Amino acid sequence: MAGEAARRSPGFLPDPLAPASGDSGRGWRVLCRLAGRHAGFFTTRQVLRTGCADRVRACLGNGSVTRTGVGMLRIADWPEGPLDECAMWAAWFDGAVAVSHQSAADLHGIGRLHPTFLHLSAAAGRPPVTQRVVVLRRRLRSADLESAGSFMVTTPVRTVLDLAESDIAQSALDEVVVDALAIHRCDADEIRAAGEGLGTWASVRVRRALAAG
């Protein structure tokens, strides 16, 4: 009973086949770990890399795994959450991606940007075929990232800098900075020091936003 409950709990792919051994068993365990990192989502590329195509096909047949999009699958009984979309695209990029810009500000609760798209930053990887996602190609330092559990997001300071370099209105940037300071997600000196490393125009925008607070 305990083993059956473990296999059906979030973090474990349901196993409709007999227990495997050898390379296929190791591949299955790797796939379970990959899915567990991203709220139950995994990709067909990961299935092929781990050599688990037959087992996943059986899971699709009995409904314990579902398709969530082109090349995307998920454990059927994984609890749904408000940030599932972020977790799904993190799985698409094998975790090498971060929610950024307007979408990061929205997650941090700073500003009132109400993004229409999900903004992601990734140095590599094939972008998904969807109009919902905007992928910005760049490499971020680990210091610019923080974990949101099933995906990464740019830190509040990095988010402020990114928005200062974007085309959002100065008034919108002011709100982002004022909110970040008000809820103590970062402090003024930290933003000011980081802003000095930007181009002239973006640095001026950061100083103006700090003055507005």
PDB file of C-alpha atoms in Angstrom:
ATOM      1  CA  MET A   1       0.000   0.000   0.000  1.00  0.00           C
ATOM      2  CA  ALA A   2       2.778   2.442   0.913  1.00  0.00           C
ATOM      3  CA  GLY A   3       4.573   1.792  -2.372  1.00  0.00           C
ATOM      4  CA  GLU A   4       1.369   2.311  -4.348  1.00  0.00           C
ATOM      5  CA  ALA A   5       0.642   5.601  -2.543  1.00  0.00           C
ATOM      6  CA  ALA A   6       4.168   6.834  -3.263  1.00  0.00           C
ATOM      7  CA  ARG A   7       3.864   6.084  -6.962  1.00  0.00           C
ATOM      8  CA  ARG A   8       0.578   8.005  -7.159  1.00  0.00           C
ATOM      9  CA  SER A   9       1.676  11.029  -5.115  1.00  0.00           C
ATOM     10  CA  PRO A  10       2.903  14.263  -6.807  1.00  0.00           C
ATOM     11  CA  GLY A  11       6.532  13.915  -7.832  1.00  0.00           C
ATOM     12  CA  PHE A  12       6.194  10.369  -9.136  1.00  0.00           C
ATOM     13  CA  LEU A  13       5.075   9.306 -12.591  1.00  0.00           C
ATOM     14  CA  PRO A  14       2.407   6.581 -12.417  1.00  0.00           C
ATOM     15  CA  ASP A  15       3.857   3.225 -13.385  1.00  0.00           C
ATOM     16  CA  PRO A  16       1.396   0.995 -15.258  1.00  0.00           C
ATOM     17  CA  LEU A  17       4.084  -1.474 -16.270  1.00  0.00           C
ATOM     18  CA  ALA A  18       5.971  -4.097 -14.359  1.00  0.00           C
ATOM     19  CA  PRO A  19       9.020  -2.827 -12.410  1.00  0.00           C
ATOM     20  CA  ALA A  20      11.995  -2.405 -14.691  1.00  0.00           C
ATOM     21  CA  SER A  21      15.663  -2.921 -14.083  1.00  0.00           C
ATOM     22  CA  GLY A  22      18.889  -1.891 -15.750  1.00  0.00           C
ATOM     23  CA  ASP A  23      19.162   1.129 -18.035  1.00  0.00           C
ATOM     24  CA  SER A  24      15.399   1.462 -18.616  1.00  0.00           C
ATOM     25  CA  GLY A  25      14.794   1.547 -14.864  1.00  0.00           C
ATOM     26  CA  ARG A  26      17.435   4.226 -14.390  1.00  0.00           C
ATOM     27  CA  GLY A  27      15.943   6.215 -17.258  1.00  0.00           C
ATOM     28  CA  TRP A  28      12.514   6.045 -15.638  1.00  0.00           C
ATOM     29  CA  ARG A  29      13.882   7.351 -12.359  1.00  0.00           C
ATOM     30  CA  VAL A  30      15.585  10.221 -14.193  1.00  0.00           C
ATOM     31  CA  LEU A  31      12.325  11.098 -15.931  1.00  0.00           C
ATOM     32  CA  CYS A  32      10.497  11.039 -12.580  1.00  0.00           C
ATOM     33  CA  ARG A  33      13.027  13.481 -11.154  1.00  0.00           C
ATOM     34  CA  LEU A  34      12.756  15.789 -14.167  1.00  0.00           C
ATOM     35  CA  ALA A  35       8.968  15.873 -13.897  1.00  0.00           C
ATOM     36  CA  GLY A  36       9.149  16.499 -10.160  1.00  0.00           C
ATOM     37  CA  ARG A  37      11.258  19.617 -10.684  1.00  0.00           C
ATOM     38  CA  HIS A  38       8.646  21.321 -12.831  1.00  0.00           C
ATOM     39  CA  ALA A  39       5.259  20.631 -11.234  1.00  0.00           C
ATOM     40  CA  GLY A  40       4.768  17.335 -13.039  1.00  0.00           C
ATOM     41  CA  PHE A  41       5.548  18.620 -16.539  1.00  0.00           C
ATOM     42  CA  PHE A  42       8.020  16.905 -18.856  1.00  0.00           C
ATOM     43  CA  THR A  43       8.769  16.895 -22.569  1.00  0.00           C
ATOM     44  CA  THR A  44       8.837  14.327 -25.331  1.00  0.00           C
ATOM     45  CA  ARG A  45      12.523  15.162 -25.765  1.00  0.00           C
ATOM     46  CA  GLN A  46      13.139  14.086 -22.171  1.00  0.00           C
ATOM     47  CA  VAL A  47      11.137  10.923 -22.758  1.00  0.00           C
ATOM     48  CA  LEU A  48      13.317  10.018 -25.721  1.00  0.00           C
ATOM     49  CA  ARG A  49      16.551  10.913 -23.934  1.00  0.00           C
ATOM     50  CA  THR A  50      15.686   8.681 -21.001  1.00  0.00           C
ATOM     51  CA  GLY A  51      14.522   5.802 -23.188  1.00  0.00           C
ATOM     52  CA  CYS A  52      11.038   5.705 -21.642  1.00  0.00           C
ATOM     53  CA  ALA A  53       8.866   6.002 -24.759  1.00  0.00           C
ATOM     54  CA  ASP A  54       7.075   2.664 -24.286  1.00  0.00           C
ATOM     55  CA  ARG A  55       6.342   3.280 -20.637  1.00  0.00           C
ATOM     56  CA  VAL A  56       5.047   6.815 -21.226  1.00  0.00           C
ATOM     57  CA  ARG A  57       2.923   5.531 -24.123  1.00  0.00           C
ATOM     58  CA  ALA A  58       1.295   3.111 -21.691  1.00  0.00           C
ATOM     59  CA  CYS A  59       0.712   5.958 -19.215  1.00  0.00           C
ATOM     60  CA  LEU A  60      -0.975   7.992 -21.937  1.00  0.00           C
ATOM     61  CA  GLY A  61      -3.153   5.006 -22.726  1.00  0.00           C
ATOM     62  CA  ASN A  62      -4.416   4.564 -19.173  1.00  0.00           C
ATOM     63  CA  GLY A  63      -4.786   8.303 -18.523  1.00  0.00           C
ATOM     64  CA  SER A  64      -2.145   8.624 -15.831  1.00  0.00           C
ATOM     65  CA  VAL A  65      -0.191  11.000 -18.114  1.00  0.00           C
ATOM     66  CA  THR A  66      -1.816  13.669 -20.289  1.00  0.00           C
ATOM     67  CA  ARG A  67      -0.676  15.822 -23.180  1.00  0.00           C
ATOM     68  CA  THR A  68      -0.635  19.543 -22.379  1.00  0.00           C
ATOM     69  CA  GLY A  69       0.631  20.824 -25.729  1.00  0.00           C
ATOM     70  CA  VAL A  70       2.958  20.041 -28.603  1.00  0.00           C
ATOM     71  CA  GLY A  71       5.857  18.127 -27.117  1.00  0.00           C
ATOM     72  CA  MET A  72       4.595  18.634 -23.549  1.00  0.00           C
ATOM     73  CA  LEU A  73       3.161  16.103 -21.090  1.00  0.00           C
ATOM     74  CA  ARG A  74       2.148  16.074 -17.454  1.00  0.00           C
ATOM     75  CA  ILE A  75       1.343  13.677 -14.656  1.00  0.00           C
ATOM     76  CA  ALA A  76      -2.457  13.597 -14.713  1.00  0.00           C
ATOM     77  CA  ASP A  77      -3.087  13.774 -10.968  1.00  0.00           C
ATOM     78  CA  TRP A  78      -0.531  16.473 -10.223  1.00  0.00           C
ATOM     79  CA  PRO A  79      -2.269  19.292  -8.294  1.00  0.00           C
ATOM     80  CA  GLU A  80      -2.976  22.309 -10.471  1.00  0.00           C
ATOM     81  CA  GLY A  81      -1.559  25.667  -9.416  1.00  0.00           C
ATOM     82  CA  PRO A  82      -1.645  29.318 -10.501  1.00  0.00           C
ATOM     83  CA  LEU A  83       1.942  29.200 -11.798  1.00  0.00           C
ATOM     84  CA  ASP A  84       1.637  26.045 -13.900  1.00  0.00           C
ATOM     85  CA  GLU A  85       2.328  27.907 -17.146  1.00  0.00           C
ATOM     86  CA  CYS A  86       5.696  29.077 -15.826  1.00  0.00           C
ATOM     87  CA  ALA A  87       6.562  25.567 -14.668  1.00  0.00           C
ATOM     88  CA  MET A  88       5.566  24.084 -18.032  1.00  0.00           C
ATOM     89  CA  TRP A  89       7.876  26.356 -20.016  1.00  0.00           C
ATOM     90  CA  ALA A  90      10.660  25.796 -17.516  1.00  0.00           C
ATOM     91  CA  ALA A  91      10.339  22.096 -18.350  1.00  0.00           C
ATOM     92  CA  TRP A  92      10.397  22.941 -22.073  1.00  0.00           C
ATOM     93  CA  PHE A  93      13.810  24.602 -21.623  1.00  0.00           C
ATOM     94  CA  ASP A  94      15.087  21.877 -19.269  1.00  0.00           C
ATOM     95  CA  GLY A  95      15.153  24.443 -16.469  1.00  0.00           C
ATOM     96  CA  ALA A  96      17.626  26.718 -18.293  1.00  0.00           C
ATOM     97  CA  VAL A  97      15.219  29.660 -18.455  1.00  0.00           C
ATOM     98  CA  ALA A  98      13.878  32.383 -16.176  1.00  0.00           C
ATOM     99  CA  VAL A  99      10.674  34.384 -16.030  1.00  0.00           C
ATOM    100  CA  SER A 100      11.758  37.991 -16.565  1.00  0.00           C
ATOM    101  CA  HIS A 101      10.790  41.581 -17.383  1.00  0.00           C
ATOM    102  CA  GLN A 102       7.074  42.430 -17.032  1.00  0.00           C
ATOM    103  CA  SER A 103       6.194  38.864 -16.087  1.00  0.00           C
ATOM    104  CA  ALA A 104       8.815  38.821 -13.316  1.00  0.00           C
ATOM    105  CA  ALA A 105       7.496  42.127 -11.968  1.00  0.00           C
ATOM    106  CA  ASP A 106       4.001  40.642 -11.910  1.00  0.00           C
ATOM    107  CA  LEU A 107       5.238  37.599  -9.970  1.00  0.00           C
ATOM    108  CA  HIS A 108       7.087  39.802  -7.474  1.00  0.00           C
ATOM    109  CA  GLY A 109       3.991  41.941  -6.990  1.00  0.00           C
ATOM    110  CA  ILE A 110       5.722  45.155  -8.030  1.00  0.00           C
ATOM    111  CA  GLY A 111       4.090  47.589 -10.416  1.00  0.00           C
ATOM    112  CA  ARG A 112       0.860  47.212 -12.322  1.00  0.00           C
ATOM    113  CA  LEU A 113       2.076  46.109 -15.732  1.00  0.00           C
ATOM    114  CA  HIS A 114      -0.482  43.335 -16.355  1.00  0.00           C
ATOM    115  CA  PRO A 115       1.629  41.603 -19.046  1.00  0.00           C
ATOM    116  CA  THR A 116      -0.161  40.152 -22.051  1.00  0.00           C
ATOM    117  CA  PHE A 117       2.666  37.685 -22.735  1.00  0.00           C
ATOM    118  CA  LEU A 118       4.829  35.480 -20.575  1.00  0.00           C
ATOM    119  CA  HIS A 119       8.349  36.928 -20.795  1.00  0.00           C
ATOM    120  CA  LEU A 120      11.182  34.405 -20.557  1.00  0.00           C
ATOM    121  CA  SER A 121      14.959  34.803 -20.753  1.00  0.00           C
ATOM    122  CA  ALA A 122      17.037  31.902 -22.087  1.00  0.00           C
ATOM    123  CA  ALA A 123      20.497  31.681 -23.612  1.00  0.00           C
ATOM    124  CA  ALA A 124      19.686  28.662 -25.769  1.00  0.00           C
ATOM    125  CA  GLY A 125      17.003  26.150 -26.610  1.00  0.00           C
ATOM    126  CA  ARG A 126      14.318  25.920 -29.264  1.00  0.00           C
ATOM    127  CA  PRO A 127      11.534  28.433 -28.555  1.00  0.00           C
ATOM    128  CA  PRO A 128       8.009  27.039 -28.244  1.00  0.00           C
ATOM    129  CA  VAL A 129       5.588  27.585 -31.094  1.00  0.00           C
ATOM    130  CA  THR A 130       3.078  29.816 -29.327  1.00  0.00           C
ATOM    131  CA  GLN A 131       2.083  33.455 -29.397  1.00  0.00           C
ATOM    132  CA  ARG A 132       1.695  33.441 -25.637  1.00  0.00           C
ATOM    133  CA  VAL A 133       5.441  33.383 -24.884  1.00  0.00           C
ATOM    134  CA  VAL A 134       8.148  35.970 -25.642  1.00  0.00           C
ATOM    135  CA  VAL A 135      11.691  34.548 -25.394  1.00  0.00           C
ATOM    136  CA  LEU A 136      14.577  36.985 -24.929  1.00  0.00           C
ATOM    137  CA  ARG A 137      17.969  35.547 -25.815  1.00  0.00           C
ATOM    138  CA  ARG A 138      20.539  36.304 -23.143  1.00  0.00           C
ATOM    139  CA  ARG A 139      22.664  34.649 -20.476  1.00  0.00           C
ATOM    140  CA  LEU A 140      21.961  35.598 -16.871  1.00  0.00           C
ATOM    141  CA  ARG A 141      24.246  35.295 -13.854  1.00  0.00           C
ATOM    142  CA  SER A 142      23.117  33.058 -11.025  1.00  0.00           C
ATOM    143  CA  ALA A 143      23.121  36.153  -8.786  1.00  0.00           C
ATOM    144  CA  ASP A 144      20.362  37.603 -10.990  1.00  0.00           C
ATOM    145  CA  LEU A 145      18.054  34.629 -10.390  1.00  0.00           C
ATOM    146  CA  GLU A 146      15.978  33.218  -7.574  1.00  0.00           C
ATOM    147  CA  SER A 147      13.916  30.070  -7.309  1.00  0.00           C
ATOM    148  CA  ALA A 148      10.136  30.105  -7.439  1.00  0.00           C
ATOM    149  CA  GLY A 149       9.989  26.383  -6.721  1.00  0.00           C
ATOM    150  CA  SER A 150       9.229  24.825 -10.099  1.00  0.00           C
ATOM    151  CA  PHE A 151      10.963  27.542 -12.146  1.00  0.00           C
ATOM    152  CA  MET A 152      13.430  30.435 -11.906  1.00  0.00           C
ATOM    153  CA  VAL A 153      12.619  34.145 -11.942  1.00  0.00           C
ATOM    154  CA  THR A 154      14.850  37.208 -12.152  1.00  0.00           C
ATOM    155  CA  THR A 155      15.461  38.915  -8.834  1.00  0.00           C
ATOM    156  CA  PRO A 156      13.586  42.158  -8.109  1.00  0.00           C
ATOM    157  CA  VAL A 157      16.736  44.211  -8.733  1.00  0.00           C
ATOM    158  CA  ARG A 158      17.460  42.480 -12.047  1.00  0.00           C
ATOM    159  CA  THR A 159      13.811  42.928 -12.967  1.00  0.00           C
ATOM    160  CA  VAL A 160      14.008  46.675 -12.304  1.00  0.00           C
ATOM    161  CA  LEU A 161      17.151  46.944 -14.459  1.00  0.00           C
ATOM    162  CA  ASP A 162      15.561  44.961 -17.275  1.00  0.00           C
ATOM    163  CA  LEU A 163      12.495  47.177 -17.245  1.00  0.00           C
ATOM    164  CA  ALA A 164      14.639  50.320 -17.175  1.00  0.00           C
ATOM    165  CA  GLU A 165      16.242  49.119 -20.418  1.00  0.00           C
ATOM    166  CA  SER A 166      12.849  48.300 -21.951  1.00  0.00           C
ATOM    167  CA  ASP A 167      10.301  50.589 -23.565  1.00  0.00           C
ATOM    168  CA  ILE A 168       7.815  50.778 -20.691  1.00  0.00           C
ATOM    169  CA  ALA A 169       6.773  54.302 -19.686  1.00  0.00           C
ATOM    170  CA  GLN A 170       8.752  56.088 -16.986  1.00  0.00           C
ATOM    171  CA  SER A 171       5.616  56.287 -14.838  1.00  0.00           C
ATOM    172  CA  ALA A 172       5.261  52.503 -15.011  1.00  0.00           C
ATOM    173  CA  LEU A 173       8.913  52.036 -14.026  1.00  0.00           C
ATOM    174  CA  ASP A 174       8.390  54.476 -11.155  1.00  0.00           C
ATOM    175  CA  GLU A 175       5.563  52.298  -9.836  1.00  0.00           C
ATOM    176  CA  VAL A 176       7.699  49.165 -10.060  1.00  0.00           C
ATOM    177  CA  VAL A 177      10.509  50.748  -8.046  1.00  0.00           C
ATOM    178  CA  VAL A 178       8.179  52.359  -5.492  1.00  0.00           C
ATOM    179  CA  ASP A 179       6.450  49.030  -4.898  1.00  0.00           C
ATOM    180  CA  ALA A 180       9.751  47.125  -4.648  1.00  0.00           C
ATOM    181  CA  LEU A 181      10.937  49.518  -1.969  1.00  0.00           C
ATOM    182  CA  ALA A 182       7.605  49.597  -0.139  1.00  0.00           C
ATOM    183  CA  ILE A 183       7.413  45.825   0.281  1.00  0.00           C
ATOM    184  CA  HIS A 184      11.159  45.552   0.995  1.00  0.00           C
ATOM    185  CA  ARG A 185      11.982  43.348  -1.988  1.00  0.00           C
ATOM    186  CA  CYS A 186      15.145  45.438  -2.420  1.00  0.00           C
ATOM    187  CA  ASP A 187      16.522  48.730  -1.134  1.00  0.00           C
ATOM    188  CA  ALA A 188      17.295  52.019  -2.847  1.00  0.00           C
ATOM    189  CA  ASP A 189      21.075  51.751  -2.517  1.00  0.00           C
ATOM    190  CA  GLU A 190      21.020  48.304  -4.102  1.00  0.00           C
ATOM    191  CA  ILE A 191      18.998  49.539  -7.072  1.00  0.00           C
ATOM    192  CA  ARG A 192      21.099  52.702  -7.425  1.00  0.00           C
ATOM    193  CA  ALA A 193      24.398  50.811  -7.421  1.00  0.00           C
ATOM    194  CA  ALA A 194      23.161  48.227  -9.919  1.00  0.00           C
ATOM    195  CA  GLY A 195      21.704  50.944 -12.155  1.00  0.00           C
ATOM    196  CA  GLU A 196      25.093  52.584 -12.574  1.00  0.00           C
ATOM    197  CA  GLY A 197      26.173  49.635 -14.683  1.00  0.00           C
ATOM    198  CA  LEU A 198      23.488  50.293 -17.297  1.00  0.00           C
ATOM    199  CA  GLY A 199      23.699  52.522 -20.335  1.00  0.00           C
ATOM    200  CA  THR A 200      23.219  56.247 -19.804  1.00  0.00           C
ATOM    201  CA  TRP A 201      19.544  56.352 -20.772  1.00  0.00           C
ATOM    202  CA  ALA A 202      18.587  53.395 -18.580  1.00  0.00           C
ATOM    203  CA  SER A 203      20.631  54.723 -15.633  1.00  0.00           C
ATOM    204  CA  VAL A 204      18.787  58.043 -15.828  1.00  0.00           C
ATOM    205  CA  ARG A 205      15.470  56.192 -15.810  1.00  0.00           C
ATOM    206  CA  VAL A 206      16.510  54.277 -12.674  1.00  0.00           C
ATOM    207  CA  ARG A 207      17.521  57.493 -10.889  1.00  0.00           C
ATOM    208  CA  ARG A 208      14.222  59.134 -11.822  1.00  0.00           C
ATOM    209  CA  ALA A 209      12.292  56.136 -10.521  1.00  0.00           C
ATOM    210  CA  LEU A 210      14.198  56.250  -7.221  1.00  0.00           C
ATOM    211  CA  ALA A 211      13.496  59.960  -6.914  1.00  0.00           C
ATOM    212  CA  ALA A 212       9.785  59.264  -7.437  1.00  0.00           C
ATOM    213  CA  GLY A 213       9.806  57.045  -4.378  1.00  0.00           C
TER     214      GLY A 213
END
